[in-house]
Amino acid sequence: MATLEDLGVSAFINIVGAFAFLILFAVLRIQPINDRVYFPKWYITGGRNSPRVRGRGVGKFVNLNLRTYFTFLNWMPGALRMSESEIIQHAGLDSAVYLRIYILGLKIFVPMTVLALLVLIPVNVSGGTLLNLNKKIMYSDIDKLSISNVNAGSQRFFIHLLMAYLFTLWTCYILYKEYDNVAFMRLHFLASQNRRVDQFTVVVRNVPHVSGHSISESVEQFFHRNHPDHYLGHQAVYNANKFAKLVRQKERLQNWLDYNQLKFERHPEKRPTTKRGFLGLCGERVDAINYYRERISELDEKIAYERQRILKDPKAIMQVAFVTFDSRWGAAVCAQTQQSKNPTKWLTEWAPEPRDVYWENLPIPFVSLSIRRLIISIAVFALVFFYMIPIAFVQSLANLEGLEKVAPFLRPVIEIKVIKSFLQGFLPGLALKVFLYILPTVLMIMSKVEGYLSLSSLERKAAAKYYYFMLVNVFLGSIITGTAFEQLYSFIHQPPTQIPITIGVSIPMKATFFMTYIMVDGWAGIASEILRLKPLVIYHLKNMFIVKTERDREKAMDPGSIDLPENLPSLQLYFLLGLVYAVVTPVLLPFILVFFAFAFLVYRHQIINVYNQEYESAGAFWPHVHGRIIASLLIAQLLLLGLLSTKKAANSTPLLIILPILTIWFHKYCKSRFEPAFRKYPLEEAMEKDILEKASEPNLNLKAYLADAYLHPIFHSFDDDEEEEKIEVRVDKGRSHIPSPTRSEISSESPPHYHCPNKNCIGSSKGRAKLQKKTVKSQCTRLSSPVEHQQPHHAYFRNPE
Amino acid sequence: MATLEDLGVSAFINIVGAFAFLILFAVLRIQPINDRVYFPKWYITGGRNSPRVRGRGVGKFVNLNLRTYFTFLNWMPGALRMSESEIIQHAGLDSAVYLRIYILGLKIFVPMTVLALLVLIPVNVSGGTLLNLNKKIMYSDIDKLSISNVNAGSQRFFIHLLMAYLFTLWTCYILYKEYDNVAFMRLHFLASQNRRVDQFTVVVRNVPHVSGHSISESVEQFFHRNHPDHYLGHQAVYNANKFAKLVRQKERLQNWLDYNQLKFERHPEKRPTTKRGFLGLCGERVDAINYYRERISELDEKIAYERQRILKDPKAIMQVAFVTFDSRWGAAVCAQTQQSKNPTKWLTEWAPEPRDVYWENLPIPFVSLSIRRLIISIAVFALVFFYMIPIAFVQSLANLEGLEKVAPFLRPVIEIKVIKSFLQGFLPGLALKVFLYILPTVLMIMSKVEGYLSLSSLERKAAAKYYYFMLVNVFLGSIITGTAFEQLYSFIHQPPTQIPITIGVSIPMKATFFMTYIMVDGWAGIASEILRLKPLVIYHLKNMFIVKTERDREKAMDPGSIDLPENLPSLQLYFLLGLVYAVVTPVLLPFILVFFAFAFLVYRHQIINVYNQEYESAGAFWPHVHGRIIASLLIAQLLLLGLLSTKKAANSTPLLIILPILTIWFHKYCKSRFEPAFRKYPLEEAMEKDILEKASEPNLNLKAYLADAYLHPIFHSFDDDEEEEKIEVRVDKGRSHIPSPTRSEISSESPPHYHCPNKNCIGSSKGRAKLQKKTVKSQCTRLSSPVEHQQPHHAYFRNPE
């Protein structure tokens, strides 16, 4: 148990650290050369083309205006200046809702802190021995301020109990209001925003194979039959994984080519060379520029062939399709209903945004999915509880003897004494760090294996897994000694009533540890986030070696995005700490308040100036945030119950049992009240929007609008060298209410199966990809028209007479 | 631990008891006078109008044909003669699926019994001490046949382990096949049966109040807007609870009138009299027939007035409506989607069959529902774990001193010694019996309070509650000593790993108890079910005092129905016993086999000849049956794990942990694979059926068909005295493809809000109910036509151009 002075020293160090980061940030961010690192968002939105502060000569790279150095904290009011609706406009609803989590933290904990400090601290301080109530106690021990200071069996515990009730009610009230608010924001956002392709699109998985029919034909037939009035068309999904690999390879080679060309330009006297062999390390030495050009043109041919193959081969079409409807209503209906008699076939769900789709997971069949989830849940359980085992294993390998065996040539170096002792201290820690560093990646891979379709859901699932890890290994692991596995073992061999007691009793003793944790991870950690050290270094490296044109420079920018899989769990941990310690050791609360306020500012700044959102899920993660805070409340209540039961405050325990029951009920109520807004799309809303749109744009050509929306992105990137053609298509779509020329243009991009049930339409045409595209285009346009004209007839048939 | 001989005695007694019941049944059922008690189903289906065996004089009542007495077991083959599809035709799918539970039991346990008896018994018997393997062991102790006989640490446990795996795999395999089968039967049944009103109807709850609009107007507007292509009409729901009470009162008086009139007819010399006061016990003595006639005519007036009030008063219309669609597709879409932005408003779900609707629960609002569920779940928990407390309380009251205090006039009687000792022994037992007797009613009331809309779901929920009660109080209660509350207390103060050990160890010792239980409850209990003692007595009493005409006699029949809330849990208990003891004490299995086979025969007979199904849920209870058997499997696996861990067979426990994980996974898989077939209605199916119907009956007038389907049954019963008019309506509906006359006839029955948004249409008309009906009819018919003609126009508007 540390004294207040120890804590003060720790706080001082961390505050100094945080300030050092902030000053460094303030200096770096006003250098024109770093403008693309610290303000990439403005470049992406088109708000900026070049650094604001412009000079000549050296001034191009270094800021020489001394005045700007003195206003180094002016980003803080700057971060607050933008209103919430502007942020939604600027960075999307996800970002705005993410920031609301910090506001939620402040809303919950500010009144709690005031109340706890005013009521509980005096009660706790005076609780021990009233006679000793002198100034000295205040400075001698943190523990004197906590519930531990109250004598066992004291009537004062009723005040703590009352506080527990008040805090629970307040938290629930704020949670309810916030959920309501976010749900409203989501619906409003979905309603007020412009037409989006995902509003009209449903993804259907597990399309069954029917012999004699292609997947596209089956889809066409099925939806024509079962949604005759609203079905518009569908987009087949191609297995383009190999294709994507080739394209990635080409990009890598292109980078090397650029690097060598730049080198040659700078030193025209010497043509750069490379070796043919593995990683350019061995083999014959050749001219680098020619070599890479050659390899790229080889790859181009392969890519063209692969593209050809994908389009030709019916096996390349996967058992999944994006089905589009002529109205939001039709899509909402299809997404929410069961289609087939066999509930494992024709599974429909809302299509994610095109940029949110995780293409690799689309073709996973149903049985495989359920097996994958079983395996991953076992793996996550093992990871959470046994994570020390592989680390210990790696650590035992990573000792010096092991290293010498693996790499005998290092022996002379290792045997030097200074290096040896450094390594011996350093290697095990490194193993742990490496493991913790790769953990989010591992969790992300696990989520990918589980087979979710969208990046947003992958991130949410990874965040959920990370939360369990933090809960067990950071929260419980810090409170109870021993590895998570030892805890697990002791838990299943203890009566369930004993667990909250065991943990509850240790809780007040760990308050100082968590205060230090908040300062290191929360304060200094957040300050380092704003500095963006890693993107800064990478950007300058790229700038030095690869960048030739402004467009390359744009590519070298790495704005990043809110790292939900890591940030959500750590935020949730702060909520947990706050709720657990609110009654027990209220002096911890101000630390959390500082964290929430500071992190709010930093992330607001980053969202405005740096991050570029990858997708828009319209705040789909809120139910998770809400659920975890409820879980934190429950944990806090159970631990308080355990703690009080050791304090001989037995009268109070029955009163405390009511709290978790009410909390669970509250959660259930909120779930049924608000969660549908995040999972489903109400028909009322859909219809309203449809009617509005029909009134304002009666001649809208939806088919053209939706045509290539869900084409695999790799096919788009392939068209990079046909840029002009593409721009032409885009322009055409802009004036898409003129139907005839647009459709023919569009279908040149869509795969040939699009409206064309005629198999020969692909099989008969030969030649290179470009040629084929032209051929298919004309055929499809011709073939698609009868289908279209059938639709009104079908619709008519279904009308009530 | 009983010996085999004790068990034999018990078996003998129970078998004799069962045979006594069977013989009694055989004698009673062939008496013509009992024909309506033992074959009511045939009267209801119209297969029989009078007893098959007919005589003259005494032969009318008693069977004098001696030959028929010798074939007293011939109902058994008779019960098997009907095929499953005939049963579905005759008694509905619910009954056929219910019978499949017994078949499922046989399928699971027959191979298990064979294998267990052939493999495990020799292993167990030889396990103890191989030297003692002589014939005596076989007859001395049941326990010698069980796993307890195997020495601790023996390698033989691997055979038990292997068996546990085999049994689990076999059970899962059969469960999977059966789920598949039942799901198929359900879909086939739904697809192949005739048109049913519930296929086109959705019930919408929590219709919001909009100022200036009536509920009916809101509904009309909302669904016209959001389902323009398929919305047909809606049926408002009236709060007819007071009305229903009056009608019930009238029925009771009618019974008394009938009784008195019959009495007068038999003894014309003396006109029966009654007293005006409470229960006819006090007050002025009057002529009974005149008195009851007078009261009935008073009530008639009140009923007419109340009916009038309901139709006039807009407050009598509840915030709920039955919305009908012009196709199954439209209804399926509406039932499965979210309608409103506020997920607590406009809640839609499939309408239950009209006879399945539980009218009283229709108007419960959303918030109230979630509070009700919280309260009831707490109450069920309390009931299950604290049920001994009220019984003990009643028992303490029900001692003799208490009785003397409450009723001092009984003192002289009680003080007689014989009576005193009898009462002292009898009263506490009576209290327990009374409590257990009213338990299903209590559970049913609890489910009603929870607010489910259909009788079928109420029965399922009551069954679920009863299952928990049985699990804790019968299964665990028999294994562990002490009340359920004491068990609960000890469980939460034990490590979770200790619980399976505690129970697992006691399991083999309780085998004989459960064998006796199966014989008493399973064998003799089922035999008493076929005897139908209670309906027999009540029928003859009614026959004696009330019945005047054949129609009265029909009313006096009480065919009853499969009592799902009681039968499902007890069936599930047998599955639990079988699975738990399959590995531990396999000699229990034959007892369960006998139960399943015998109960199958009895219930098949009852379903064919007696029960009249109240509703048709198309086997909606199967997911529950499946889930409970899975739960039983899990319990069995955990208990085996606990048992083996005490047997020092520690090597085997890791192998056993895999079983529950696999079982849970299997359950999840089945849930996602089959459960949608029981909860949702696939669009493919709906569309198929719609198209078929449109092709076969192009001129079908659905509106007429659906018109009064969901009118509160009380309004139908009111029309009993207008029987002729009603029959006329029915006939019209039969030829409903001639549209014009039918509609006007139908709307005479439907409440005036039906297609008539004009408020004055009710307000202006005055006079008695009959008069009003006529007025409203003509107005509504006129008003409804423009709405109808608008529909094609709307539909046209929504077509894609």
JSON list of N, CA and C in Angstrom, two decimals, chain A residues 491-524:
[
{"chain": "A", "resi": 491, "resn": "PHE", "atom": "N", "xyz": [-10.90, -20.80, -8.80]},
{"chain": "A", "resi": 491, "resn": "PHE", "atom": "CA", "xyz": [-12.30, -20.42, -8.86]},
{"chain": "A", "resi": 491, "resn": "PHE", "atom": "C", "xyz": [-13.22, -21.62, -8.96]},
{"chain": "A", "resi": 492, "resn": "ILE", "atom": "N", "xyz": [-12.85, -22.58, -9.79]},
{"chain": "A", "resi": 492, "resn": "ILE", "atom": "CA", "xyz": [-13.78, -23.71, -9.92]},
{"chain": "A", "resi": 492, "resn": "ILE", "atom": "C", "xyz": [-13.67, -24.65, -8.73]},
{"chain": "A", "resi": 493, "resn": "HIS", "atom": "N", "xyz": [-12.68, -24.43, -7.88]},
{"chain": "A", "resi": 493, "resn": "HIS", "atom": "CA", "xyz": [-12.62, -25.23, -6.66]},
{"chain": "A", "resi": 493, "resn": "HIS", "atom": "C", "xyz": [-13.05, -24.44, -5.44]},
{"chain": "A", "resi": 494, "resn": "GLN", "atom": "N", "xyz": [-13.65, -23.27, -5.67]},
{"chain": "A", "resi": 494, "resn": "GLN", "atom": "CA", "xyz": [-14.17, -22.48, -4.56]},
{"chain": "A", "resi": 494, "resn": "GLN", "atom": "C", "xyz": [-15.68, -22.43, -4.67]},
{"chain": "A", "resi": 495, "resn": "PRO", "atom": "N", "xyz": [-16.38, -22.28, -3.53]},
{"chain": "A", "resi": 495, "resn": "PRO", "atom": "CA", "xyz": [-17.82, -22.05, -3.67]},
{"chain": "A", "resi": 495, "resn": "PRO", "atom": "C", "xyz": [-18.05, -20.74, -4.41]},
{"chain": "A", "resi": 496, "resn": "PRO", "atom": "N", "xyz": [-19.12, -20.68, -5.21]},
{"chain": "A", "resi": 496, "resn": "PRO", "atom": "CA", "xyz": [-19.35, -19.45, -5.97]},
{"chain": "A", "resi": 496, "resn": "PRO", "atom": "C", "xyz": [-19.50, -18.23, -5.08]},
{"chain": "A", "resi": 497, "resn": "THR", "atom": "N", "xyz": [-19.98, -18.42, -3.86]},
{"chain": "A", "resi": 497, "resn": "THR", "atom": "CA", "xyz": [-20.13, -17.26, -2.98]},
{"chain": "A", "resi": 497, "resn": "THR", "atom": "C", "xyz": [-18.78, -16.75, -2.50]},
{"chain": "A", "resi": 498, "resn": "GLN", "atom": "N", "xyz": [-17.76, -17.61, -2.58]},
{"chain": "A", "resi": 498, "resn": "GLN", "atom": "CA", "xyz": [-16.46, -17.22, -2.08]},
{"chain": "A", "resi": 498, "resn": "GLN", "atom": "C", "xyz": [-15.74, -16.30, -3.05]},
{"chain": "A", "resi": 499, "resn": "ILE", "atom": "N", "xyz": [-16.04, -16.43, -4.34]},
{"chain": "A", "resi": 499, "resn": "ILE", "atom": "CA", "xyz": [-15.28, -15.70, -5.35]},
{"chain": "A", "resi": 499, "resn": "ILE", "atom": "C", "xyz": [-15.40, -14.18, -5.16]},
{"chain": "A", "resi": 500, "resn": "PRO", "atom": "N", "xyz": [-16.63, -13.65, -5.07]},
{"chain": "A", "resi": 500, "resn": "PRO", "atom": "CA", "xyz": [-16.68, -12.19, -4.87]},
{"chain": "A", "resi": 500, "resn": "PRO", "atom": "C", "xyz": [-15.99, -11.78, -3.58]},
{"chain": "A", "resi": 501, "resn": "ILE", "atom": "N", "xyz": [-16.01, -12.66, -2.59]},
{"chain": "A", "resi": 501, "resn": "ILE", "atom": "CA", "xyz": [-15.35, -12.30, -1.32]},
{"chain": "A", "resi": 501, "resn": "ILE", "atom": "C", "xyz": [-13.85, -12.22, -1.54]},
{"chain": "A", "resi": 502, "resn": "THR", "atom": "N", "xyz": [-13.28, -13.26, -2.17]},
{"chain": "A", "resi": 502, "resn": "THR", "atom": "CA", "xyz": [-11.83, -13.27, -2.41]},
{"chain": "A", "resi": 502, "resn": "THR", "atom": "C", "xyz": [-11.40, -12.02, -3.15]},
{"chain": "A", "resi": 503, "resn": "ILE", "atom": "N", "xyz": [-12.13, -11.73, -4.23]},
{"chain": "A", "resi": 503, "resn": "ILE", "atom": "CA", "xyz": [-11.72, -10.56, -5.03]},
{"chain": "A", "resi": 503, "resn": "ILE", "atom": "C", "xyz": [-12.06, -9.28, -4.30]},
{"chain": "A", "resi": 504, "resn": "GLY", "atom": "N", "xyz": [-13.27, -9.25, -3.74]},
{"chain": "A", "resi": 504, "resn": "GLY", "atom": "CA", "xyz": [-13.73, -8.03, -3.09]},
{"chain": "A", "resi": 504, "resn": "GLY", "atom": "C", "xyz": [-12.78, -7.55, -2.02]},
{"chain": "A", "resi": 505, "resn": "VAL", "atom": "N", "xyz": [-12.24, -8.50, -1.27]},
{"chain": "A", "resi": 505, "resn": "VAL", "atom": "CA", "xyz": [-11.36, -8.12, -0.17]},
{"chain": "A", "resi": 505, "resn": "VAL", "atom": "C", "xyz": [-10.06, -7.52, -0.70]},
{"chain": "A", "resi": 506, "resn": "SER", "atom": "N", "xyz": [-9.56, -8.02, -1.80]},
{"chain": "A", "resi": 506, "resn": "SER", "atom": "CA", "xyz": [-8.28, -7.50, -2.31]},
{"chain": "A", "resi": 506, "resn": "SER", "atom": "C", "xyz": [-8.44, -6.17, -3.01]},
{"chain": "A", "resi": 507, "resn": "ILE", "atom": "N", "xyz": [-9.67, -5.85, -3.38]},
{"chain": "A", "resi": 507, "resn": "ILE", "atom": "CA", "xyz": [-9.89, -4.66, -4.21]},
{"chain": "A", "resi": 507, "resn": "ILE", "atom": "C", "xyz": [-9.33, -3.36, -3.60]},
{"chain": "A", "resi": 508, "resn": "PRO", "atom": "N", "xyz": [-9.68, -3.05, -2.35]},
{"chain": "A", "resi": 508, "resn": "PRO", "atom": "CA", "xyz": [-9.19, -1.76, -1.84]},
{"chain": "A", "resi": 508, "resn": "PRO", "atom": "C", "xyz": [-7.66, -1.69, -1.82]},
{"chain": "A", "resi": 509, "resn": "MET", "atom": "N", "xyz": [-7.01, -2.84, -1.65]},
{"chain": "A", "resi": 509, "resn": "MET", "atom": "CA", "xyz": [-5.55, -2.84, -1.55]},
{"chain": "A", "resi": 509, "resn": "MET", "atom": "C", "xyz": [-4.89, -2.52, -2.88]},
{"chain": "A", "resi": 510, "resn": "LYS", "atom": "N", "xyz": [-5.61, -2.73, -3.97]},
{"chain": "A", "resi": 510, "resn": "LYS", "atom": "CA", "xyz": [-4.99, -2.54, -5.29]},
{"chain": "A", "resi": 510, "resn": "LYS", "atom": "C", "xyz": [-5.27, -1.16, -5.88]},
{"chain": "A", "resi": 511, "resn": "ALA", "atom": "N", "xyz": [-5.92, -0.31, -5.08]},
{"chain": "A", "resi": 511, "resn": "ALA", "atom": "CA", "xyz": [-6.33, 0.99, -5.63]},
{"chain": "A", "resi": 511, "resn": "ALA", "atom": "C", "xyz": [-5.13, 1.77, -6.16]},
{"chain": "A", "resi": 512, "resn": "THR", "atom": "N", "xyz": [-4.03, 1.80, -5.39]},
{"chain": "A", "resi": 512, "resn": "THR", "atom": "CA", "xyz": [-2.88, 2.60, -5.85]},
{"chain": "A", "resi": 512, "resn": "THR", "atom": "C", "xyz": [-2.30, 2.03, -7.12]},
{"chain": "A", "resi": 513, "resn": "PHE", "atom": "N", "xyz": [-2.29, 0.69, -7.23]},
{"chain": "A", "resi": 513, "resn": "PHE", "atom": "CA", "xyz": [-1.80, 0.10, -8.47]},
{"chain": "A", "resi": 513, "resn": "PHE", "atom": "C", "xyz": [-2.59, 0.61, -9.66]},
{"chain": "A", "resi": 514, "resn": "PHE", "atom": "N", "xyz": [-3.91, 0.59, -9.52]},
{"chain": "A", "resi": 514, "resn": "PHE", "atom": "CA", "xyz": [-4.73, 1.00, -10.66]},
{"chain": "A", "resi": 514, "resn": "PHE", "atom": "C", "xyz": [-4.61, 2.49, -10.95]},
{"chain": "A", "resi": 515, "resn": "MET", "atom": "N", "xyz": [-4.38, 3.27, -9.89]},
{"chain": "A", "resi": 515, "resn": "MET", "atom": "CA", "xyz": [-4.15, 4.70, -10.14]},
{"chain": "A", "resi": 515, "resn": "MET", "atom": "C", "xyz": [-2.91, 4.87, -11.01]},
{"chain": "A", "resi": 516, "resn": "THR", "atom": "N", "xyz": [-1.85, 4.16, -10.66]},
{"chain": "A", "resi": 516, "resn": "THR", "atom": "CA", "xyz": [-0.64, 4.24, -11.47]},
{"chain": "A", "resi": 516, "resn": "THR", "atom": "C", "xyz": [-0.92, 3.74, -12.88]},
{"chain": "A", "resi": 517, "resn": "TYR", "atom": "N", "xyz": [-1.70, 2.65, -12.98]},
{"chain": "A", "resi": 517, "resn": "TYR", "atom": "CA", "xyz": [-2.02, 2.11, -14.30]},
{"chain": "A", "resi": 517, "resn": "TYR", "atom": "C", "xyz": [-2.73, 3.15, -15.15]},
{"chain": "A", "resi": 518, "resn": "ILE", "atom": "N", "xyz": [-3.70, 3.84, -14.52]},
{"chain": "A", "resi": 518, "resn": "ILE", "atom": "CA", "xyz": [-4.44, 4.85, -15.27]},
{"chain": "A", "resi": 518, "resn": "ILE", "atom": "C", "xyz": [-3.49, 5.94, -15.76]},
{"chain": "A", "resi": 519, "resn": "MET", "atom": "N", "xyz": [-2.53, 6.31, -14.89]},
{"chain": "A", "resi": 519, "resn": "MET", "atom": "CA", "xyz": [-1.62, 7.38, -15.31]},
{"chain": "A", "resi": 519, "resn": "MET", "atom": "C", "xyz": [-0.72, 6.93, -16.44]},
{"chain": "A", "resi": 520, "resn": "VAL", "atom": "N", "xyz": [-0.20, 5.71, -16.34]},
{"chain": "A", "resi": 520, "resn": "VAL", "atom": "CA", "xyz": [0.72, 5.24, -17.39]},
{"chain": "A", "resi": 520, "resn": "VAL", "atom": "C", "xyz": [-0.04, 4.97, -18.68]},
{"chain": "A", "resi": 521, "resn": "ASP", "atom": "N", "xyz": [-1.07, 4.12, -18.59]},
{"chain": "A", "resi": 521, "resn": "ASP", "atom": "CA", "xyz": [-1.77, 3.70, -19.81]},
{"chain": "A", "resi": 521, "resn": "ASP", "atom": "C", "xyz": [-2.71, 4.79, -20.30]},
{"chain": "A", "resi": 522, "resn": "GLY", "atom": "N", "xyz": [-3.38, 5.47, -19.35]},
{"chain": "A", "resi": 522, "resn": "GLY", "atom": "CA", "xyz": [-4.39, 6.43, -19.75]},
{"chain": "A", "resi": 522, "resn": "GLY", "atom": "C", "xyz": [-3.80, 7.78, -20.10]},
{"chain": "A", "resi": 523, "resn": "TRP", "atom": "N", "xyz": [-3.03, 8.35, -19.19]},
{"chain": "A", "resi": 523, "resn": "TRP", "atom": "CA", "xyz": [-2.56, 9.71, -19.44]},
{"chain": "A", "resi": 523, "resn": "TRP", "atom": "C", "xyz": [-1.41, 9.73, -20.45]},
{"chain": "A", "resi": 524, "resn": "ALA", "atom": "N", "xyz": [-0.30, 9.06, -20.09]},
{"chain": "A", "resi": 524, "resn": "ALA", "atom": "CA", "xyz": [0.87, 9.11, -20.98]},
{"chain": "A", "resi": 524, "resn": "ALA", "atom": "C", "xyz": [0.57, 8.38, -22.29]}
]
